Tab-separated table of C-alpha atoms and ligand atoms in Angstrom:
chain	number	residue	atom	x	y	z
A	1	MET	CA	120.305	119.941	83.284
A	2	ASN	CA	123.466	119.339	85.270
A	3	LYS	CA	124.087	116.708	87.932
A	4	GLU	CA	123.441	119.114	90.759
A	5	GLU	CA	120.061	120.125	89.373
A	6	ILE	CA	119.042	116.489	88.897
A	7	GLU	CA	120.061	115.630	92.453
A	8	HIS	CA	118.068	118.578	93.674
A	9	ILE	CA	115.044	117.368	91.711
A	10	ARG	CA	115.454	113.763	92.873
A	11	ALA	CA	115.346	114.943	96.474
A	12	ASP	CA	111.778	116.129	95.787
A	13	PHE	CA	110.678	112.524	95.047
A	14	PRO	CA	110.943	110.431	98.240
A	15	ILE	CA	109.947	107.194	96.470
A	16	LEU	CA	113.179	107.267	94.459
A	17	ASN	CA	114.993	106.308	97.665
A	18	GLU	CA	113.033	103.071	98.038
A	19	LYS	CA	114.872	99.757	98.066
A	20	ILE	CA	113.397	97.035	95.876
A	21	TYR	CA	114.595	93.543	96.898
A	22	ASN	CA	117.383	95.390	98.699
A	23	LYS	CA	118.451	97.181	95.536
A	24	ASP	CA	118.202	100.880	94.742
A	25	LEU	CA	115.015	101.446	92.777
A	26	ILE	CA	115.370	102.457	89.149
A	27	TYR	CA	111.984	103.647	87.961
A	28	PHE	CA	111.691	103.460	84.180
A	29	ASP	CA	107.895	103.087	83.965
A	30	ASN	CA	107.098	106.770	83.684
A	31	ALA	CA	104.861	106.403	80.635
A	32	ALA	CA	102.484	104.322	82.777
A	33	THR	CA	102.525	106.759	85.656
A	34	THR	CA	104.978	109.244	87.092
A	35	GLN	CA	106.148	109.570	90.676
A	36	LYS	CA	104.953	112.484	92.772
A	37	PRO	CA	107.050	115.304	94.173
A	38	ARG	CA	106.665	116.111	97.848
A	39	CYS	CA	104.878	119.411	97.083
A	40	VAL	CA	102.025	117.577	95.305
A	41	VAL	CA	101.470	115.136	98.172
A	42	GLU	CA	101.703	117.988	100.668
A	43	LYS	CA	99.098	119.895	98.676
A	44	ILE	CA	96.681	116.970	99.011
A	45	GLU	CA	97.264	116.925	102.753
A	46	TYR	CA	96.883	120.709	102.950
A	47	ALA	CA	93.623	120.611	101.006
A	48	TYR	CA	92.091	117.987	103.296
A	49	PHE	CA	93.412	119.551	106.486
A	50	HIS	CA	92.744	123.206	105.722
A	51	LEU	CA	90.193	123.745	102.971
A	52	ASN	CA	87.974	120.726	102.768
A	53	ALA	CA	84.322	121.503	102.030
A	54	ASN	CA	82.018	120.850	99.117
A	55	ILE	CA	82.489	123.493	96.447
A	56	HIS	CA	80.284	125.862	94.444
A	57	ARG	CA	77.318	125.778	96.819
A	58	GLY	CA	78.382	126.751	100.306
A	59	VAL	CA	78.281	130.275	101.613
A	60	HIS	CA	80.672	129.401	104.401
A	61	TYR	CA	84.370	130.169	104.550
A	62	LEU	CA	85.764	126.701	103.828
A	63	SER	CA	83.456	126.123	100.883
A	64	LEU	CA	84.476	129.445	99.348
A	65	LYS	CA	88.157	128.618	99.870
A	66	ALA	CA	87.784	125.166	98.296
A	67	THR	CA	85.874	126.686	95.364
A	68	GLU	CA	88.607	129.275	94.914
A	69	ALA	CA	91.257	126.540	94.882
A	70	HIS	CA	89.370	124.474	92.269
A	71	GLU	CA	88.832	127.506	90.042
A	72	ALA	CA	92.429	128.664	90.492
A	73	ALA	CA	93.494	125.166	89.384
A	74	ARG	CA	91.348	125.566	86.269
A	75	LEU	CA	93.125	128.807	85.445
A	76	ILE	CA	96.535	127.157	85.938
A	77	ALA	CA	95.527	124.262	83.654
A	78	ALA	CA	94.273	126.774	81.064
A	79	LYS	CA	97.555	128.675	81.183
A	80	PHE	CA	99.503	125.427	81.031
A	81	LEU	CA	97.804	124.530	77.738
A	82	HIS	CA	97.659	128.176	76.590
A	83	ALA	CA	93.876	127.955	76.338
A	84	GLU	CA	92.144	131.225	75.594
A	85	LYS	CA	89.663	130.923	78.461
A	86	LYS	CA	89.525	128.948	81.686
A	87	GLU	CA	85.939	127.967	80.843
A	88	GLU	CA	87.428	125.765	78.117
A	89	ILE	CA	88.982	123.512	80.778
A	90	VAL	CA	86.836	120.667	82.123
A	91	PHE	CA	88.165	118.518	84.946
A	92	THR	CA	87.621	114.811	84.362
A	93	ARG	CA	89.012	111.602	85.858
A	94	GLY	CA	91.709	111.462	83.198
A	95	THR	CA	92.442	110.984	79.521
A	96	THR	CA	90.100	108.014	79.269
A	97	GLU	CA	87.128	109.874	80.689
A	98	SER	CA	87.895	112.966	78.608
A	99	ILE	CA	87.845	110.940	75.387
A	100	ASN	CA	84.686	109.079	76.427
A	101	LEU	CA	83.033	112.410	77.130
A	102	VAL	CA	83.826	113.779	73.678
A	103	ALA	CA	82.995	110.512	71.895
A	104	PHE	CA	79.609	110.455	73.615
A	105	SER	CA	78.619	114.113	73.588
A	106	PHE	CA	80.071	115.033	70.194
A	107	GLY	CA	78.581	111.814	68.851
A	108	GLU	CA	75.134	112.759	70.158
A	109	ALA	CA	75.248	116.209	68.591
A	110	PHE	CA	76.991	115.692	65.289
A	111	CYS	CA	77.091	112.037	64.223
A	112	SER	CA	74.656	109.768	62.444
A	113	ALA	CA	74.551	106.517	60.474
A	114	GLY	CA	77.152	106.271	57.722
A	115	ASP	CA	79.458	108.928	59.225
A	116	GLU	CA	83.123	108.197	59.873
A	117	VAL	CA	85.700	108.724	62.626
A	118	VAL	CA	89.415	108.738	61.852
A	119	ILE	CA	91.967	107.487	64.384
A	120	SER	CA	95.463	106.045	63.918
A	121	ALA	CA	96.955	102.575	64.195
A	122	MET	CA	99.136	103.644	67.134
A	123	GLU	CA	96.339	104.676	69.515
A	124	HIS	CA	96.004	103.606	73.119
A	125	HIS	CA	92.846	101.546	73.732
A	126	SER	CA	91.306	104.593	75.380
A	127	ASN	CA	91.453	106.414	72.044
A	128	ILE	CA	90.032	103.421	70.167
A	129	VAL	CA	87.271	101.836	72.233
A	130	PRO	CA	85.141	104.964	72.937
A	131	TRP	CA	85.062	105.658	69.164
A	132	GLN	CA	84.216	102.032	68.423
A	133	MET	CA	81.363	102.296	70.904
A	134	LEU	CA	80.161	105.440	69.138
A	135	CYS	CA	80.418	103.668	65.778
A	136	GLU	CA	78.337	100.781	67.098
A	137	ARG	CA	75.767	103.062	68.639
A	138	LYS	CA	75.307	105.144	65.512
A	139	ALA	CA	76.151	102.639	62.749
A	140	MET	CA	79.257	104.593	61.790
A	141	LYS	CA	82.629	103.544	60.452
A	142	LEU	CA	86.053	103.707	62.097
A	143	ARG	CA	88.874	104.567	59.671
A	144	VAL	CA	92.505	104.043	60.657
A	145	ILE	CA	95.631	105.955	59.587
A	146	PRO	CA	98.403	103.436	58.906
A	147	VAL	CA	101.814	103.608	60.591
A	148	SER	CA	105.129	103.085	58.795
A	149	GLU	CA	107.780	100.546	59.831
A	150	ASN	CA	109.714	103.140	61.859
A	151	GLY	CA	106.588	104.309	63.682
A	152	GLU	CA	105.483	107.405	61.797
A	153	LEU	CA	101.975	108.170	60.607
A	154	ASP	CA	101.382	107.822	56.877
A	155	MET	CA	100.307	111.383	56.174
A	156	THR	CA	99.378	110.729	52.546
A	157	ALA	CA	97.035	107.964	53.611
A	158	TYR	CA	95.689	110.276	56.308
A	159	SER	CA	94.734	112.973	53.805
A	160	SER	CA	93.023	110.452	51.582
A	161	LEU	CA	90.972	109.063	54.497
A	162	LEU	CA	89.239	112.399	55.041
A	163	ASN	CA	86.009	112.839	53.132
A	164	LYS	CA	82.526	114.311	53.383
A	165	LYS	CA	81.484	111.636	55.886
A	166	THR	CA	84.360	112.279	58.303
A	167	ARG	CA	82.939	113.854	61.466
A	168	ILE	CA	86.023	113.919	63.722
A	169	VAL	CA	89.708	112.935	63.811
A	170	SER	CA	91.229	111.667	67.063
A	171	VAL	CA	94.957	110.960	67.291
A	172	THR	CA	97.649	110.765	69.884
A	173	HIS	CA	100.247	113.506	70.177
A	174	VAL	CA	102.898	111.046	71.402
A	175	SER	CA	102.688	107.250	71.176
A	176	ASN	CA	102.984	105.427	74.500
A	177	VAL	CA	104.536	102.418	72.725
A	178	LEU	CA	106.734	103.891	70.004
A	179	GLY	CA	107.511	107.294	71.481
A	180	SER	CA	106.736	108.900	68.095
A	181	ILE	CA	105.823	112.573	68.320
A	182	ASN	CA	103.137	112.998	65.698
A	183	PRO	CA	102.867	116.129	63.508
A	184	VAL	CA	99.633	117.158	65.182
A	185	LYS	CA	99.685	120.731	63.913
A	186	GLU	CA	99.749	119.466	60.340
A	187	ILE	CA	97.112	116.811	61.156
A	188	ILE	CA	94.808	119.517	62.492
A	189	GLN	CA	95.477	121.859	59.580
A	190	ILE	CA	94.640	119.174	57.019
A	191	ALA	CA	91.397	118.275	58.840
A	192	HIS	CA	90.411	121.924	59.231
A	193	GLU	CA	90.722	122.471	55.484
A	194	LYS	CA	87.730	120.140	55.317
A	195	ASN	CA	86.022	121.629	58.406
A	196	ILE	CA	86.650	118.484	60.455
A	197	PRO	CA	87.427	118.953	64.160
A	198	VAL	CA	90.340	117.149	65.811
A	199	LEU	CA	90.881	115.677	69.276
A	200	ILE	CA	94.472	115.240	70.412
A	201	ASP	CA	95.317	112.669	73.088
A	202	GLY	CA	98.040	114.465	75.010
A	203	ALA	CA	98.530	111.854	77.761
A	204	GLN	CA	102.127	111.165	76.729
A	205	ALA	CA	102.875	114.632	75.412
A	206	VAL	CA	102.226	117.144	78.195
A	207	PRO	CA	104.839	115.708	80.584
A	208	HIS	CA	107.533	116.053	77.924
A	209	LEU	CA	106.848	118.993	75.633
A	210	ALA	CA	105.259	122.409	75.825
A	211	VAL	CA	101.748	122.428	74.348
A	212	ASP	CA	99.902	125.457	73.041
A	213	VAL	CA	96.357	124.487	72.054
A	214	GLN	CA	95.743	127.814	70.317
A	215	GLU	CA	98.873	127.530	68.242
A	216	LEU	CA	97.940	123.939	67.349
A	217	ASP	CA	94.344	125.061	66.785
A	218	ALA	CA	93.223	121.824	68.502
A	219	ASP	CA	89.481	121.460	68.958
A	220	PHE	CA	89.887	119.108	71.919
A	221	TYR	CA	93.061	118.280	73.845
A	222	VAL	CA	93.100	115.792	76.735
A	223	PHE	CA	95.523	114.569	79.377
A	224	SER	CA	95.816	112.765	82.738
A	225	GLY	CA	97.170	114.251	85.949
A	226	HIS	CA	98.999	111.129	87.093
A	227	LYS	CA	101.272	111.093	84.039
A	228	ILE	CA	102.474	114.609	84.783
A	229	TYR	CA	103.518	114.184	88.424
A	230	GLY	CA	100.005	114.911	89.685
A	231	PRO	CA	97.515	112.706	91.517
A	232	THR	CA	95.583	109.796	90.057
A	233	GLY	CA	91.892	110.247	89.291
A	234	ILE	CA	92.076	113.756	87.867
A	235	GLY	CA	92.530	114.847	84.275
A	236	VAL	CA	91.745	117.582	81.822
A	237	LEU	CA	89.572	118.031	78.799
A	238	TYR	CA	90.307	121.181	76.856
A	239	GLY	CA	87.629	122.008	74.318
A	240	LYS	CA	87.144	125.105	72.194
A	241	GLU	CA	84.286	127.082	73.663
A	242	LYS	CA	82.234	126.765	70.456
A	243	TRP	CA	82.408	122.951	70.626
A	244	LEU	CA	81.751	122.663	74.348
A	245	ASN	CA	78.720	124.900	73.913
A	246	ALA	CA	77.488	122.874	70.952
A	247	ILE	CA	77.577	119.423	72.570
A	248	PRO	CA	75.255	118.084	75.277
A	249	PRO	CA	76.313	117.112	78.814
A	250	TYR	CA	77.938	113.719	79.319
A	251	GLN	CA	76.521	112.998	82.773
A	252	GLY	CA	73.570	114.446	84.654
A	253	GLY	CA	73.468	115.342	88.318
A	254	GLY	CA	74.261	118.099	90.758
A	255	GLU	CA	76.544	121.012	89.847
A	256	MET	CA	75.796	120.788	86.115
A	257	ILE	CA	72.288	122.236	86.180
A	258	SER	CA	70.851	125.701	86.102
A	259	THR	CA	67.248	124.808	87.035
A	260	VAL	CA	65.518	121.472	87.548
A	261	THR	CA	61.814	120.713	87.422
A	262	PHE	CA	60.225	117.372	86.632
A	263	GLU	CA	59.153	118.813	83.305
A	264	LYS	CA	62.476	120.264	82.189
A	265	THR	CA	66.049	120.815	83.307
A	266	THR	CA	68.285	123.561	81.997
A	267	TYR	CA	72.015	123.157	82.148
A	268	SER	CA	74.683	125.247	83.732
A	269	GLU	CA	77.115	127.335	81.703
A	270	LEU	CA	80.646	126.172	80.806
A	271	PRO	CA	82.525	124.400	82.203
A	272	PHE	CA	80.115	123.263	84.939
A	273	LYS	CA	77.792	121.667	82.394
A	274	PHE	CA	80.402	118.890	82.116
A	275	GLU	CA	81.289	118.534	85.792
A	276	ALA	CA	78.301	116.652	87.233
A	277	GLY	CA	78.497	115.738	90.902
A	278	THR	CA	81.026	116.863	93.490
A	279	PRO	CA	84.224	117.500	91.527
A	280	ASP	CA	87.609	116.260	92.687
A	281	TYR	CA	88.647	119.648	94.012
A	282	VAL	CA	91.496	118.120	96.014
A	283	GLY	CA	92.756	116.418	92.866
A	284	SER	CA	92.495	119.587	90.789
A	285	THR	CA	94.328	121.597	93.458
A	286	ALA	CA	97.135	119.036	93.623
A	287	LEU	CA	97.274	118.774	89.823
A	288	ALA	CA	97.735	122.537	89.657
A	289	GLU	CA	100.664	122.146	92.051
A	290	ALA	CA	102.187	119.499	89.749
A	291	LEU	CA	101.793	121.774	86.722
A	292	ARG	CA	103.436	124.587	88.668
A	293	TYR	CA	106.289	122.244	89.579
A	294	VAL	CA	106.832	121.231	85.942
A	295	ASP	CA	106.580	124.845	84.794
A	296	GLN	CA	109.143	125.903	87.313
A	297	ILE	CA	111.702	123.470	85.874
A	298	GLY	CA	110.599	124.396	82.356
A	299	LEU	CA	109.361	122.044	79.667
A	300	ASP	CA	112.038	123.080	77.182
A	301	LYS	CA	114.706	122.108	79.684
A	302	ILE	CA	112.862	118.881	80.503
A	303	ALA	CA	112.530	117.964	76.805
A	304	ALA	CA	116.228	118.598	76.139
A	305	TYR	CA	117.366	116.523	79.117
A	306	GLU	CA	114.978	113.637	78.451
A	307	ASN	CA	116.092	113.586	74.827
A	308	GLU	CA	119.669	113.301	76.054
A	309	LEU	CA	118.631	110.323	78.209
A	310	LEU	CA	116.829	108.700	75.269
A	311	ARG	CA	119.787	109.071	72.901
A	312	TYR	CA	122.176	107.792	75.567
A	313	ALA	CA	119.994	104.750	76.276
A	314	GLU	CA	119.675	104.008	72.544
A	315	GLN	CA	123.464	104.080	72.235
A	316	ARG	CA	124.032	101.849	75.249
A	317	LEU	CA	121.420	99.287	74.224
A	318	LYS	CA	123.303	98.756	70.970
A	319	GLU	CA	125.806	96.801	73.098
A	320	ILE	CA	123.206	94.063	73.491
A	321	GLU	CA	123.141	91.379	70.834
A	322	ASN	CA	119.966	90.743	68.845
A	323	ILE	CA	118.094	93.678	70.341
A	324	HIS	CA	115.540	95.555	68.234
A	325	ILE	CA	114.181	98.954	69.070
A	326	ILE	CA	110.483	99.196	68.195
A	327	GLY	CA	109.711	102.771	67.156
A	328	THR	CA	112.479	104.717	65.490
A	329	ALA	CA	110.606	107.810	64.342
A	330	LYS	CA	112.762	110.872	63.669
A	331	ASN	CA	110.875	112.884	66.245
A	332	LYS	CA	110.670	110.887	69.481
A	333	SER	CA	109.832	111.352	73.112
A	334	SER	CA	111.574	109.474	75.940
A	335	VAL	CA	109.948	106.079	75.379
A	336	LEU	CA	112.177	103.151	74.459
A	337	SER	CA	110.408	99.938	73.428
A	338	PHE	CA	112.503	96.935	72.499
A	339	LEU	CA	112.615	93.190	71.955
A	340	VAL	CA	115.469	90.701	72.143
A	341	ASP	CA	115.311	87.814	69.650
A	342	GLY	CA	114.064	84.591	71.176
A	343	ILE	CA	113.208	86.054	74.585
A	344	HIS	CA	109.710	86.909	75.782
A	345	PRO	CA	109.395	90.514	76.999
A	346	TYR	CA	107.673	89.349	80.177
A	347	ASP	CA	110.727	87.278	81.218
A	348	ILE	CA	113.009	90.279	80.750
A	349	GLY	CA	110.681	92.481	82.816
A	350	MET	CA	110.429	89.918	85.629
A	351	LEU	CA	114.183	89.523	85.962
A	352	LEU	CA	114.880	93.254	85.711
A	353	ASP	CA	112.393	93.737	88.529
A	354	LYS	CA	114.424	91.390	90.731
A	355	LEU	CA	117.362	93.701	90.100
A	356	GLY	CA	115.338	96.703	91.279
A	357	ILE	CA	114.474	98.019	87.814
A	358	ALA	CA	110.863	98.837	86.973
A	359	VAL	CA	110.015	98.618	83.268
A	360	ARG	CA	106.766	97.816	81.527
A	361	THR	CA	106.171	94.700	79.449
A	362	GLY	CA	103.248	93.667	77.281
A	363	HIS	CA	101.031	95.372	74.756
A	364	HIS	CA	100.816	98.653	76.712
A	365	CYS	CA	97.046	98.911	76.082
A	366	ALA	CA	97.729	99.264	72.372
A	367	GLN	CA	97.082	95.823	70.920
A	368	PRO	CA	96.418	97.008	67.340
A	369	ILE	CA	99.921	98.470	66.936
A	370	MET	CA	101.366	95.175	68.219
A	371	ASP	CA	99.426	93.435	65.435
A	372	VAL	CA	100.846	95.906	62.892
A	373	TYR	CA	104.366	94.889	63.932
A	374	GLY	CA	103.378	91.236	64.379
A	375	ILE	CA	104.724	91.091	67.946
A	376	PRO	CA	103.116	90.031	71.235
A	377	GLY	CA	104.424	93.017	73.145
A	378	THR	CA	107.599	94.867	74.013
A	379	VAL	CA	109.759	95.759	76.969
A	380	ARG	CA	109.341	99.476	77.505
A	381	ALA	CA	111.673	101.773	79.391
A	382	SER	CA	110.318	105.302	79.683
A	383	PHE	CA	112.287	108.143	81.208
A	384	ALA	CA	111.430	111.187	83.266
A	385	PHE	CA	113.540	114.199	84.228
A	386	TYR	CA	114.484	112.574	87.548
A	387	ASN	CA	116.210	109.673	85.784
A	388	THR	CA	119.966	109.689	85.191
A	389	LYS	CA	122.609	108.334	82.823
A	390	GLU	CA	123.992	106.329	85.755
A	391	GLU	CA	120.629	104.571	86.012
A	392	ILE	CA	120.768	103.837	82.285
A	393	ASP	CA	124.262	102.357	82.793
A	394	ARG	CA	122.970	100.093	85.567
A	395	PHE	CA	119.965	99.175	83.431
A	396	THR	CA	122.211	98.245	80.468
A	397	GLU	CA	124.452	96.051	82.615
A	398	ALA	CA	121.402	94.410	84.220
A	399	LEU	CA	119.871	93.803	80.804
A	400	LYS	CA	123.078	92.155	79.570
A	401	LYS	CA	122.957	89.841	82.575
A	402	VAL	CA	119.284	89.041	82.067
A	403	VAL	CA	119.695	88.343	78.353
A	404	ASN	CA	122.623	86.038	79.092
A	405	MET	CA	120.535	84.137	81.600
A	406	LEU	CA	117.593	83.759	79.236
A	407	LYS	CA	119.225	83.037	75.901
B	1	PMP	N1	96.424	107.691	75.896
B	1	PMP	C1	97.729	107.394	75.974
B	1	PMP	C2	98.613	107.727	74.816
B	1	PMP	C3	98.228	106.794	77.126
B	1	PMP	O1	99.520	106.505	77.207
B	1	PMP	C4	97.343	106.502	78.196
B	1	PMP	C5	97.838	105.828	79.464
B	1	PMP	N2	98.747	104.811	79.283
B	1	PMP	C6	96.005	106.832	78.064
B	1	PMP	C7	95.581	107.423	76.904
B	1	PMP	C8	95.015	106.567	79.149
B	1	PMP	O2	95.269	107.351	80.252
B	1	PMP	P1	94.455	107.156	81.612
B	1	PMP	O3	94.539	105.692	81.923
B	1	PMP	O4	95.198	107.992	82.593
B	1	PMP	O5	93.074	107.612	81.373
């Protein structure tokens, strides 16, 4: 993308003009959440001002319009992931809820004492804890794929972890700490040879690379709206129809039933069986707008530009003495975690903030991978398509200053 295009894009994000302590904001915390383009915020306003009514049950005009918008959003999400059918898209509150749903419902249908779940050492807590809870509930065992020094999954170890007791594999597409892009197609293929289904945590992948769930042959694929320029509180669970039909509902309530008597309740068809209660139809509508926005720029273009930013930042950071990049996988997304010898990441983050630069510090909700590396946390800069090389220059100079102050 050229300078003009980036400026054009930046103009869509009013928050990028904010002053932080009187300094121009540099927002490098995109892996935690992304900023929102004007069209997404306007869509929320439009939905509340022009089509607000409870969906799926009203016969009146507004209710039909709101229902149409929610279902149109489902179709857009399905197309975005290249799902075969829109019924395979369930709206949730986000990645965390999507994984909890699968861990619970799949666990109820297919897991029992002695069975095993395979995850990796680089998972976010939201792809660890729900499986641990399942393991506790059902007396099962959690098995963990090790990660190499540079941040790649040990695929030989992975293959040898799979056995007759393995019920499901759940791994991240892209690590939120290391930036590693995992070979998920191969992971799925290997599991499928043994008839084991696979869930892919796409929270850090969908904003940066085009995903085709059919091509991957993923059984479940999940992501959060807020990490892809959409609103908070809305997310997606993609599940193959055969799996979603085979597992029980996660929550009971309105919308998810077909008939209710005190003796017996029958459940609604897909995807409504998994959307108990009034769904976030405003969120889904605004998420669809975000997906449209991303699509319009084009994920291939986004990936190429963000990769350029990553490589540029890696080069520039080499100018800083005693810096160590954590996560140097061959295939990486635009996440740059680092440490400087003798300086706590928190101190670096605090001082960068005073210079108007937002980065993340800490364990990034992935304590186990910190233990693997034997570190307390990292400083993490994560880039989006609205970031620029000029911002990386300012960041590098600020970091030099901060390191000098702290050493
Ligand atoms: N998985 C990964 C890889 C993540 O980066 C995150 C968010 N940091 C999550 C899951 C959880 O996402 P959410 O909090 O939106 O549910």
